[in-house]
Amino acid sequence: MTDPNVERKLIEIMRIISKSDKPLGARLIADELQNRGYAIGERAVRYHLRILDERGFTKKHGYIGRTITEHGQKELSDALISDRLDLVITRIEELVYKTTYDLREKKGNVIVNVSIIDKSDYEKAMDVLKYAINAGISISPRIRIVDEDSEEDDIFVPDGKFAIANVCSITYDGILLKNGIPSTPLYGGLMQMEAHQPVSFVDIIGYSGTSIDPIKIFINRHSTSVLDYIESGNGKLLANLRHIPGSAREKAHEVMELAKDSDINGYLQIGETSEDVFNVPMERGKAGIPVIVGSNAISAIAEAGIPVKAYPVSTIMDYNIMKKLE
Amino acid sequence: MTDPNVERKLIEIMRIISKSDKPLGARLIADELQNRGYAIGERAVRYHLRILDERGFTKKHGYIGRTITEHGQKELSDALISDRLDLVITRIEELVYKTTYDLREKKGNVIVNVSIIDKSDYEKAMDVLKYAINAGISISPRIRIVDEDSEEDDIFVPDGKFAIANVCSITYDGILLKNGIPSTPLYGGLMQMEAHQPVSFVDIIGYSGTSIDPIKIFINRHSTSVLDYIESGNGKLLANLRHIPGSAREKAHEVMELAKDSDINGYLQIGETSEDVFNVPMERGKAGIPVIVGSNAISAIAEAGIPVKAYPVSTIMDYNIMKKLE
């Protein structure tokens, strides 16, 4: 048994192959995985297919593609049903653990959101993105554009599309952890802004009891008013909330201030221990940290009428290959 | 201070009046409350307005309507912000407590979902509803249709619309409580059905950490395939999950079997103590009870292309004024 993340993808790949009435190639499988919310490239699919072949679960038919074996079919129906329900918090914890960015050396990986947009909307989307990022409603101005034929990035981009990777606010949790502070993401939500100031969370969805990313739910419901906010100072922005032990407040403050030297900035406050944060109650002994999330820039693109498929908290990326938009 | 439910509505009414640039009447206020997810009629609004007048928070201008006073404006901005974030679980607990239906006397209130549909879609919607209910994907065949000018029901129906009230699965939690069994709703979700059998939860959203009803999220995302399921036995149905103490399993079984005599039927099983329920992990010592929810009938209407505004877990209703569809 290798790591659970690989196992999950193996199962998903077997499910896709088993549902097809003809052999399937890596490209089609990657495409279908994409539809199911896995940001995984064709090369990564080939790697997984080799594991499946070795285990005798799939069979290769020259260049046509793979079919599932009887042995694979049994494996699929037996043990693997339990892997269909992925909780968001599981993926978050995995990515938090993999965040290696060092605030002093200014090197390492951060967590990114991946958003898929039609190439024909490139100019317009980049205009909105620039406008939104300059308005400061994203946690970092650095982004990376990934083309469909990129060799450097392990992000699957369908034909005719491009991807925007931007810094995800869960990076804060990874950085805090790397500095010895246990930080637990609690809720994704909508923050009511009035006169450029945060007033109250107006909606929240928990990270722990859900299989769909809360931020994705809010983007898809078109619940934000990022563009209105930029223009008037009033509106609803995407925000999330984590807690840390109250005793770590001072250290957390140092760490999050230091992060500003790396262009990572978006936390609103470190709440008082045991006290409500913008009307969300905290556990006794915990301090809440609300953050205006990176996905606001993506929601702004959606608000501008450009179709966008958002995958928040998607993968990790070397922060130094990400650049400020000029 | 009266009960928190009344206070919440008073605040919401003040917010609506304060945002208007002219005096507002009860009808317009009820309309706007409706948009914000409160199923409250014009008469009930008048009742609340009288309380606000008495407290000096609003002022009546003859038949034109109310404006907010300076005193009211201050009250609104001070104490009341905390009431903007309503957690679903709070409303659920309130309605569970108000469920009075007695399985032996066959009298009392159940919890209903309220769904608002355009009158011009009446025939088509009722056809789909009948089809869906006859297929058994709802927890009770009894419903109530509420017209816009109904005097008997305290459900607000906008002009040109009608409302369907159908039994909400949270009624089970109310009935279990009334029989001495503490039942805690945990998740709303999507159940994968294969060959007419439940196979696995494929998505879940927690009731406790969210301000938007999980079932409403799934209906609005068009994630169900109720009509496919009815035709083929395969598809995704709305389902939810609660837990009870493991020691109450036998008693719960008796209660839920007895409920069938009252046409209340939709629970899939009572899980083993401490064991996963369709791939959702349970706490130690707790037994999970998954239920195919009443909102499936409403989702079927939405799938048929009929616009519907769904308010799951909306209010309580005397079960004996609800009738089987002929």
XYZ file of C-alpha atoms in Angstrom:
652
model
C 0.000 0.000 0.000
C 1.533 3.273 -1.117
C 0.344 6.658 0.056
C -3.441 7.197 0.273
C -3.371 9.985 -2.275
C -1.892 7.693 -4.932
C -4.327 4.919 -3.985
C -7.245 7.306 -4.391
C -6.139 8.216 -7.898
C -5.570 4.553 -8.815
C -9.136 3.772 -7.814
C -10.531 6.713 -9.699
C -8.593 5.669 -12.815
C -9.911 2.096 -12.527
C -13.456 3.389 -12.176
C -13.064 5.468 -15.341
C -11.603 2.565 -17.334
C -14.252 0.135 -16.065
C -17.072 2.416 -17.195
C -15.747 2.669 -20.754
C -16.865 0.165 -23.386
C -13.507 0.404 -25.199
C -9.819 0.663 -24.201
C -8.933 4.097 -22.844
C -5.716 6.090 -23.276
C -3.983 8.319 -20.744
C -5.230 11.533 -22.362
C -8.921 10.621 -22.088
C -8.427 9.364 -18.549
C -6.706 12.625 -17.551
C -9.605 14.511 -19.116
C -12.176 12.580 -17.126
C -10.156 12.910 -13.900
C -10.192 16.645 -14.516
C -13.997 16.562 -14.691
C -14.026 14.792 -11.348
C -11.939 17.534 -9.759
C -8.483 15.940 -9.834
C -5.853 18.349 -11.172
C -3.607 15.648 -12.632
C -1.687 15.674 -15.907
C -1.337 13.087 -18.634
C 2.184 12.123 -17.558
C 1.035 11.511 -13.996
C -1.778 9.327 -15.342
C 0.807 7.219 -17.260
C 2.740 6.757 -14.024
C -0.396 5.527 -12.254
C -1.302 3.237 -15.152
C 2.073 1.501 -14.887
C 1.362 0.749 -11.215
C -2.040 -0.679 -12.158
C -0.470 -2.851 -14.876
C 2.100 -4.170 -12.400
C -0.629 -5.086 -9.943
C -2.529 -6.907 -12.682
C -5.554 -4.594 -12.371
C -5.311 -3.190 -15.912
C -4.049 -4.527 -19.226
C -2.347 -2.561 -21.976
C -3.444 -3.055 -25.603
C -0.545 -1.525 -27.594
C -1.183 2.138 -28.276
C -4.989 1.860 -28.090
C -5.221 2.069 -24.334
C -6.026 0.037 -21.232
C -8.883 -2.180 -20.151
C -9.599 -3.353 -16.640
C -8.895 -7.017 -15.779
C -11.243 -9.324 -13.859
C -8.831 -9.036 -10.942
C -9.044 -5.226 -11.182
C -12.837 -5.310 -11.367
C -12.996 -7.294 -8.151
C -10.547 -4.994 -6.406
C -12.664 -2.061 -7.473
C -15.978 -3.400 -6.194
C -14.501 -4.727 -2.936
C -12.227 -2.589 -0.926
C -12.421 0.645 -2.730
C -15.896 2.027 -2.339
C -14.774 3.718 0.850
C -12.518 5.932 -1.205
C -15.371 7.587 -3.036
C -16.073 10.012 -0.250
C -13.161 12.414 0.042
C -13.416 14.986 2.759
C -11.956 18.390 1.924
C -10.131 18.513 5.255
C -8.140 15.380 4.297
C -6.772 17.051 1.163
C -6.132 20.271 3.087
C -4.155 18.462 5.783
C -2.079 16.710 3.133
C -1.219 19.967 1.343
C -0.561 21.817 4.609
C 1.938 19.100 5.463
C 3.605 19.477 2.049
C 3.984 23.275 2.323
C 7.723 23.875 2.610
C 8.030 27.626 2.040
C 10.687 29.113 4.337
C 10.056 32.773 5.205
C 13.736 33.513 5.912
C 15.316 31.683 2.992
C 12.372 32.668 0.778
C 12.323 29.266 -0.876
C 9.947 26.345 -1.064
C 6.413 25.317 -1.993
C 3.151 27.115 -1.340
C -0.422 25.878 -1.852
C -2.186 27.144 -4.964
C -5.707 27.339 -6.333
C -5.990 26.217 -9.950
C -8.599 27.822 -12.229
C -9.334 26.703 -15.775
C -10.450 29.279 -18.358
C -11.073 29.264 -22.094
C -8.129 30.586 -24.143
C -10.458 32.897 -26.050
C -11.137 34.700 -22.759
C -7.439 35.139 -21.979
C -7.149 38.912 -22.484
C -10.322 39.765 -20.634
C -9.595 37.377 -17.759
C -6.087 38.763 -17.303
C -7.427 42.325 -17.232
C -9.874 41.441 -14.453
C -7.230 39.442 -12.616
C -4.802 42.355 -12.686
C -7.518 44.774 -11.561
C -8.526 42.504 -8.669
C -4.995 41.720 -7.534
C -4.007 45.421 -7.611
C -7.003 46.130 -5.393
C -5.425 43.858 -2.792
C -8.208 41.292 -2.419
C -5.880 38.356 -2.986
C -3.295 37.064 -0.515
C -0.366 37.368 -2.936
C 0.170 39.216 -6.237
C 2.198 36.282 -7.608
C 0.543 33.949 -10.073
C 1.512 31.425 -12.704
C -0.161 30.862 -16.050
C -0.068 27.257 -17.250
C -0.659 26.421 -20.914
C -2.187 23.200 -22.149
C 1.172 21.895 -23.376
C 3.278 22.961 -20.395
C 6.022 20.440 -19.633
C 7.106 22.021 -16.365
C 3.854 21.894 -14.455
C 1.952 18.853 -13.328
C -1.376 20.582 -13.824
C -3.727 19.173 -16.404
C -5.050 21.818 -18.791
C -7.678 20.627 -21.314
C -7.345 21.550 -25.014
C -8.257 25.145 -25.751
C -7.915 26.224 -22.112
C -5.322 27.778 -19.868
C -4.865 27.616 -16.108
C -4.223 30.298 -13.521
C -2.414 29.156 -10.382
C -2.635 31.670 -7.555
C -1.646 31.474 -3.896
C -4.231 29.782 -1.677
C -4.816 31.103 1.824
C -4.303 27.632 3.286
C -0.612 28.405 2.656
C -0.805 30.356 5.936
C -1.690 27.133 7.770
C 1.298 25.419 6.163
C 3.640 28.265 7.095
C 2.334 28.377 10.673
C 2.814 24.619 10.983
C 6.367 24.873 9.642
C 6.965 27.423 12.411
C 5.658 25.072 15.083
C 2.134 26.491 15.377
C -0.744 24.042 14.837
C -3.339 25.840 12.734
C -6.684 24.234 11.900
C -8.802 25.576 9.018
C -12.416 25.701 10.265
C -14.696 27.474 7.782
C -14.814 28.968 4.329
C -17.260 31.840 4.117
C -18.447 35.199 2.909
C -17.302 38.360 4.657
C -19.507 41.437 4.539
C -17.346 44.501 3.859
C -18.594 48.013 4.603
C -16.533 51.140 3.871
C -13.529 48.905 3.067
C -13.707 47.270 6.494
C -14.728 43.685 7.362
C -17.977 43.714 9.369
C -19.225 40.158 9.784
C -19.167 36.712 8.284
C -22.599 36.394 6.651
C -22.325 32.754 5.566
C -19.960 29.953 6.501
C -19.503 26.295 5.553
C -17.289 23.995 7.639
C -14.178 22.408 6.129
C -14.323 19.375 8.379
C -17.716 17.859 7.576
C -17.801 18.422 3.843
C -16.622 16.732 0.664
C -16.998 19.856 -1.524
C -14.700 22.823 -1.015
C -16.712 25.605 0.714
C -15.025 28.343 -1.335
C -15.942 26.492 -4.537
C -19.573 26.366 -3.376
C -19.624 30.145 -2.845
C -17.987 30.840 -6.221
C -20.445 28.552 -8.026
C -23.430 30.115 -6.246
C -22.265 33.547 -7.480
C -22.552 34.799 -3.904
C -19.631 37.216 -3.989
C -19.595 40.884 -4.969
C -15.846 41.377 -5.360
C -16.119 43.895 -8.198
C -18.695 45.968 -6.296
C -16.393 45.918 -3.284
C -13.417 47.154 -5.296
C -15.490 50.019 -6.687
C -17.451 51.072 -3.617
C -15.796 49.526 -0.547
C -19.024 47.606 0.127
C -19.650 44.002 -0.836
C -19.121 40.362 0.000
C -15.659 38.828 -0.219
C -14.567 35.219 0.163
C -12.811 34.690 3.480
C -11.879 31.759 5.632
C -11.185 31.143 9.276
C -8.720 28.940 11.146
C -7.882 28.653 14.821
C -4.591 28.323 16.691
C -3.929 27.758 20.383
C -4.361 31.061 22.222
C -0.849 30.695 23.667
C 0.600 30.878 20.122
C -0.936 34.263 19.260
C 2.248 36.300 19.626
C 4.397 33.875 17.674
C 1.738 33.664 14.963
C 1.727 37.442 14.700
C 5.508 37.477 14.129
C 5.269 34.737 11.506
C 2.425 36.369 9.606
C 4.097 39.768 9.650
C 7.317 38.192 8.358
C 5.297 36.602 5.526
C 4.586 40.114 4.213
C 8.262 40.313 3.125
C 7.401 37.471 0.742
C 4.302 39.256 -0.630
C 2.006 36.986 1.398
C -0.562 39.211 3.032
C -4.268 38.878 3.636
C -4.971 38.053 7.256
C -7.356 40.479 8.880
C -6.492 39.985 12.528
C -5.514 37.441 15.128
C -8.583 37.223 17.359
C -8.545 37.325 21.135
C -8.377 33.911 22.784
C -11.820 32.249 23.159
C -13.572 35.216 21.540
C -15.889 35.399 18.522
C -14.275 36.362 15.232
C -16.611 38.477 13.088
C -19.552 36.729 14.779
C -18.236 33.203 14.466
C -17.847 31.592 17.901
C -14.466 30.097 18.835
C -13.670 27.154 21.073
C -12.370 27.964 24.541
C -8.618 28.501 24.474
C -8.453 29.026 20.701
C -7.789 32.221 18.762
C -9.316 32.698 15.316
C -7.483 34.068 12.268
C -9.716 35.288 9.401
C -8.101 35.627 5.972
C -9.355 37.267 2.771
C -8.655 34.378 0.398
C -6.830 34.197 -2.920
C -9.913 32.908 -4.721
C -11.451 36.412 -4.631
C -9.411 37.190 -7.751
C -10.990 34.156 -9.431
C -14.474 35.047 -8.259
C -13.960 38.516 -9.776
C -13.311 36.831 -13.139
C -16.526 34.805 -12.769
C -18.436 37.980 -11.794
C -17.198 39.602 -15.002
C -19.115 36.922 -16.899
C -16.117 34.796 -17.885
C -16.744 31.056 -17.409
C -14.176 29.659 -14.978
C -13.736 26.255 -13.355
C -12.301 26.830 -9.909
C -10.315 24.241 -7.961
C -9.399 25.861 -4.654
C -6.676 24.250 -2.468
C -5.560 22.280 -5.494
C -1.861 21.460 -5.313
C 1.548 22.743 -4.218
C 3.891 24.868 -6.351
C 7.388 26.354 -6.016
C 6.636 29.938 -4.957
C 9.653 31.262 -6.859
C 8.315 30.222 -10.266
C 5.248 32.386 -9.586
C 5.504 36.005 -10.763
C 3.828 39.325 -10.069
C 1.518 40.411 -12.862
C 3.010 43.350 -14.748
C -36.239 39.907 25.355
C -38.697 37.516 23.780
C -37.706 34.283 22.094
C -34.606 34.357 19.878
C -36.588 33.415 16.801
C -38.792 36.494 17.133
C -35.754 38.693 17.865
C -34.070 37.444 14.711
C -37.083 38.396 12.607
C -37.346 41.807 14.284
C -33.735 42.515 13.348
C -34.201 41.330 9.797
C -37.291 43.553 9.442
C -35.364 46.570 10.784
C -32.538 45.889 8.340
C -34.994 45.801 5.449
C -36.720 49.030 6.498
C -33.405 50.808 7.135
C -32.176 49.987 3.628
C -35.247 51.502 1.971
C -35.313 55.162 1.015
C -39.075 55.386 1.588
C -41.577 54.025 4.126
C -42.214 50.293 3.672
C -45.457 48.350 4.117
C -45.908 44.858 5.521
C -46.395 43.289 2.099
C -43.064 44.513 0.710
C -41.286 43.564 3.915
C -42.759 40.049 3.784
C -41.635 39.810 0.176
C -38.070 40.750 1.042
C -38.022 38.414 4.071
C -39.055 35.667 1.696
C -36.022 36.444 -0.497
C -33.837 36.111 2.561
C -35.181 32.647 3.303
C -37.738 33.446 6.012
C -41.064 31.737 5.330
C -43.194 34.379 7.052
C -46.542 35.821 5.985
C -47.837 39.369 5.832
C -49.919 38.987 8.970
C -46.927 37.767 10.949
C -44.946 40.759 9.680
C -47.672 43.100 11.007
C -47.388 41.422 14.395
C -43.630 41.997 14.445
C -44.033 45.606 13.290
C -46.313 46.330 16.251
C -43.579 45.090 18.615
C -41.025 47.341 16.873
C -43.387 50.342 17.155
C -43.883 49.657 20.868
C -40.118 49.562 21.409
C -39.715 52.848 19.549
C -37.543 51.275 16.838
C -39.962 51.976 13.961
C -42.552 54.655 13.272
C -45.828 54.233 11.421
C -46.831 56.774 8.749
C -50.563 56.096 8.288
C -51.121 53.568 5.527
C -47.866 54.332 3.694
C -45.659 52.173 5.840
C -42.906 52.287 8.443
C -39.573 54.016 8.716
C -36.828 53.214 11.193
C -36.209 55.661 14.067
C -32.811 56.920 15.192
C -33.208 54.719 18.259
C -33.918 51.754 15.982
C -30.925 52.535 13.788
C -28.632 52.482 16.802
C -30.111 49.231 18.088
C -29.552 47.719 14.670
C -25.903 48.672 14.364
C -25.053 47.795 17.961
C -26.246 44.596 19.409
C -27.617 42.937 16.404
C -24.788 42.256 14.025
C -24.222 38.949 15.776
C -27.567 37.783 14.517
C -26.545 37.984 10.902
C -24.872 34.606 10.945
C -27.532 31.942 11.456
C -26.282 28.404 11.619
C -28.560 25.795 10.064
C -28.188 23.558 13.109
C -29.755 26.275 15.309
C -32.928 26.348 13.199
C -32.966 22.549 13.034
C -32.727 22.213 16.809
C -35.561 24.706 17.245
C -37.857 22.829 14.851
C -36.904 19.421 16.278
C -37.946 20.726 19.689
C -41.273 21.954 18.264
C -42.126 18.605 16.595
C -45.106 17.252 18.549
C -46.364 14.436 16.343
C -47.499 11.485 18.451
C -47.189 8.123 16.674
C -49.917 6.464 18.756
C -52.490 9.252 18.811
C -51.510 10.181 15.239
C -51.763 13.869 16.017
C -49.407 16.806 16.152
C -46.885 18.814 14.136
C -44.221 17.589 11.761
C -41.385 19.543 10.098
C -41.952 20.517 6.471
C -39.899 21.757 3.538
C -41.490 24.676 1.715
C -40.973 25.066 -2.034
C -42.165 28.034 -4.082
C -43.166 27.526 -7.719
C -44.763 29.680 -10.403
C -48.531 29.132 -10.759
C -48.134 28.707 -14.516
C -46.075 25.579 -13.801
C -48.711 24.116 -11.477
C -49.934 21.234 -13.674
C -46.484 20.132 -14.763
C -45.028 20.403 -11.253
C -47.856 18.364 -9.733
C -47.397 15.647 -12.363
C -43.704 15.332 -11.525
C -44.432 15.492 -7.802
C -46.981 12.681 -8.046
C -44.599 10.607 -10.174
C -41.748 11.106 -7.699
C -43.824 10.455 -4.584
C -45.339 7.294 -6.079
C -41.810 6.056 -6.751
C -41.200 6.227 -3.003
C -38.275 8.646 -2.934
C -39.938 10.933 -0.404
C -40.394 10.176 3.289
C -44.170 10.676 3.258
C -46.797 10.849 0.481
C -48.658 13.615 2.325
C -48.283 17.179 1.114
C -50.077 20.503 1.369
C -50.489 23.068 -1.357
C -50.576 26.655 -0.123
C -52.001 29.426 -2.309
C -50.882 33.039 -2.201
C -54.052 34.131 -0.414
C -54.284 31.258 2.071
C -55.618 32.435 5.431
C -54.937 29.176 7.257
C -51.195 28.854 6.748
C -48.436 31.079 8.025
C -46.367 30.551 4.897
C -45.671 33.537 2.710
C -46.417 32.900 -0.961
C -45.501 35.727 -3.367
C -48.004 36.880 -6.010
C -48.325 34.491 -8.922
C -46.763 31.582 -7.024
C -47.900 28.608 -4.990
C -46.106 26.645 -2.283
C -45.688 22.918 -1.735
C -45.176 21.833 1.863
C -43.869 18.279 2.154
C -42.586 16.281 5.106
C -38.949 16.956 5.969
C -36.751 14.075 7.124
C -35.701 16.047 10.210
C -39.178 15.074 11.458
C -37.531 11.734 12.367
C -35.219 13.548 14.757
C -38.206 15.280 16.346
C -40.110 11.999 16.722
C -37.056 10.217 18.167
C -36.580 13.061 20.665
C -40.245 12.899 21.668
C -39.661 9.206 22.378
C -36.673 9.940 24.588
C -33.920 9.255 22.026
C -31.456 12.099 21.407
C -30.862 12.233 17.664
C -28.317 14.623 16.123
C -28.478 15.472 12.403
C -24.882 15.361 11.100
C -24.750 15.673 7.307
C -26.860 16.336 4.260
C -25.539 14.539 1.215
C -25.876 12.671 -2.035
C -26.413 8.915 -1.997
C -25.273 6.862 -4.977
C -27.971 4.316 -5.839
C -27.215 1.275 -7.980
C -29.866 -1.268 -8.987
C -32.330 0.424 -6.590
C -29.952 -0.049 -3.651
C -27.996 2.605 -1.739
C -24.242 2.094 -2.306
C -22.335 5.020 -0.825
C -22.564 8.660 0.134
C -20.656 10.441 -2.657
C -20.807 13.954 -1.209
C -21.671 15.303 2.218
C -21.903 18.736 3.860
C -22.104 19.084 7.649
C -25.165 20.631 9.302
C -23.204 21.929 12.266
C -20.640 24.243 10.682
C -22.772 25.819 7.989
C -25.186 28.701 7.569
C -26.688 27.393 4.296
C -28.813 24.246 4.288
C -26.729 21.405 2.747
C -29.748 19.955 0.926
C -30.454 23.377 -0.601
C -26.854 23.522 -1.833
C -27.215 20.155 -3.578
C -30.564 21.107 -5.156
C -29.165 24.422 -6.417
C -26.053 22.729 -7.817
C -28.330 20.355 -9.792
C -26.314 17.458 -8.387
C -29.156 14.961 -8.120
C -30.417 12.474 -10.699
C -33.746 11.593 -9.111
C -35.601 11.122 -12.408
C -32.837 8.856 -13.772
C -32.999 6.852 -10.572
C -36.748 6.364 -10.819
C -36.406 5.159 -14.416
C -33.300 3.003 -14.144
C -32.638 2.304 -10.479
C -29.276 4.103 -10.811
C -28.632 7.695 -9.819
C -27.921 10.138 -7.033
C -30.561 10.861 -4.394
C -30.556 13.411 -1.597
C -30.014 11.737 1.754
C -29.026 12.795 5.216
C -27.433 11.202 8.232
C -27.966 11.537 11.965
C -26.540 9.639 14.906
C -28.093 8.287 18.103
C -26.460 6.640 21.119
C -25.704 3.006 20.239
C -27.665 1.883 23.297
C -30.842 3.377 21.790
C -30.720 1.340 18.560
C -33.454 -1.113 19.469
C -35.837 1.532 20.758
C -35.156 3.663 17.675
C -36.006 0.714 15.463
C -39.381 0.294 17.195
C -40.151 4.000 16.899
C -39.210 4.234 13.227
C -41.174 1.100 12.357
C -44.206 2.493 14.188
C -43.854 5.703 12.134
C -44.680 3.660 9.022
C -48.286 3.399 10.302
C -48.404 7.174 9.844
C -46.996 7.029 6.286
C -43.587 8.226 7.513
C -41.013 5.993 5.896
C -37.615 6.634 4.377
C -34.869 5.476 6.715
C -32.482 3.038 5.082
C -31.047 1.318 8.129
C -29.908 1.810 11.691
C -26.150 1.364 11.489
C -24.080 -0.765 13.846
C -22.667 1.112 16.824
C -19.374 2.910 16.022
C -19.408 1.683 12.419
C -19.259 3.582 9.129
C -22.580 4.272 7.432
C -22.285 4.130 3.634
C -18.641 5.191 4.002
C -19.229 8.019 6.449
C -17.313 7.404 9.694
C -19.253 7.507 12.965
C -18.085 8.547 16.427
C -17.357 5.786 18.889
C -20.531 4.685 20.658
C -22.866 6.262 18.111
C -25.075 4.573 15.522
C -25.855 6.321 12.237
C -29.291 6.498 10.608
C -29.324 7.463 6.898
C -32.612 8.728 5.460
C -33.695 9.347 1.859
C -35.048 12.886 2.316
C -38.352 14.480 1.356
C -36.632 17.082 -0.815
C -35.991 14.452 -3.511
C -39.515 15.111 -4.750
C -38.629 18.799 -5.054
C -35.323 18.083 -6.756
C -37.231 15.962 -9.292
C -39.330 19.043 -10.131
C -36.152 21.104 -10.600
C -34.636 18.342 -12.769
C -37.733 18.501 -14.971
C -36.759 22.089 -15.798
C -39.346 23.798 -13.593
C -37.885 26.730 -11.610
C -38.339 26.092 -7.890
C -37.150 27.920 -4.788
C -36.478 25.330 -2.119
C -36.528 26.034 1.611
C -35.695 22.737 3.323
C -36.374 22.376 7.092
C -38.608 25.422 6.876
C -41.353 25.316 9.506
C -43.728 23.035 11.410
C -47.210 21.997 10.245
C -50.115 19.955 11.609
C -49.589 16.575 9.918
C -53.335 15.961 9.692
C -53.964 18.894 7.362
C -51.514 17.321 4.904
C -53.049 14.928 2.349
C -51.925 12.171 0.030
C -51.817 13.233 -3.606
C -54.641 11.569 -5.567
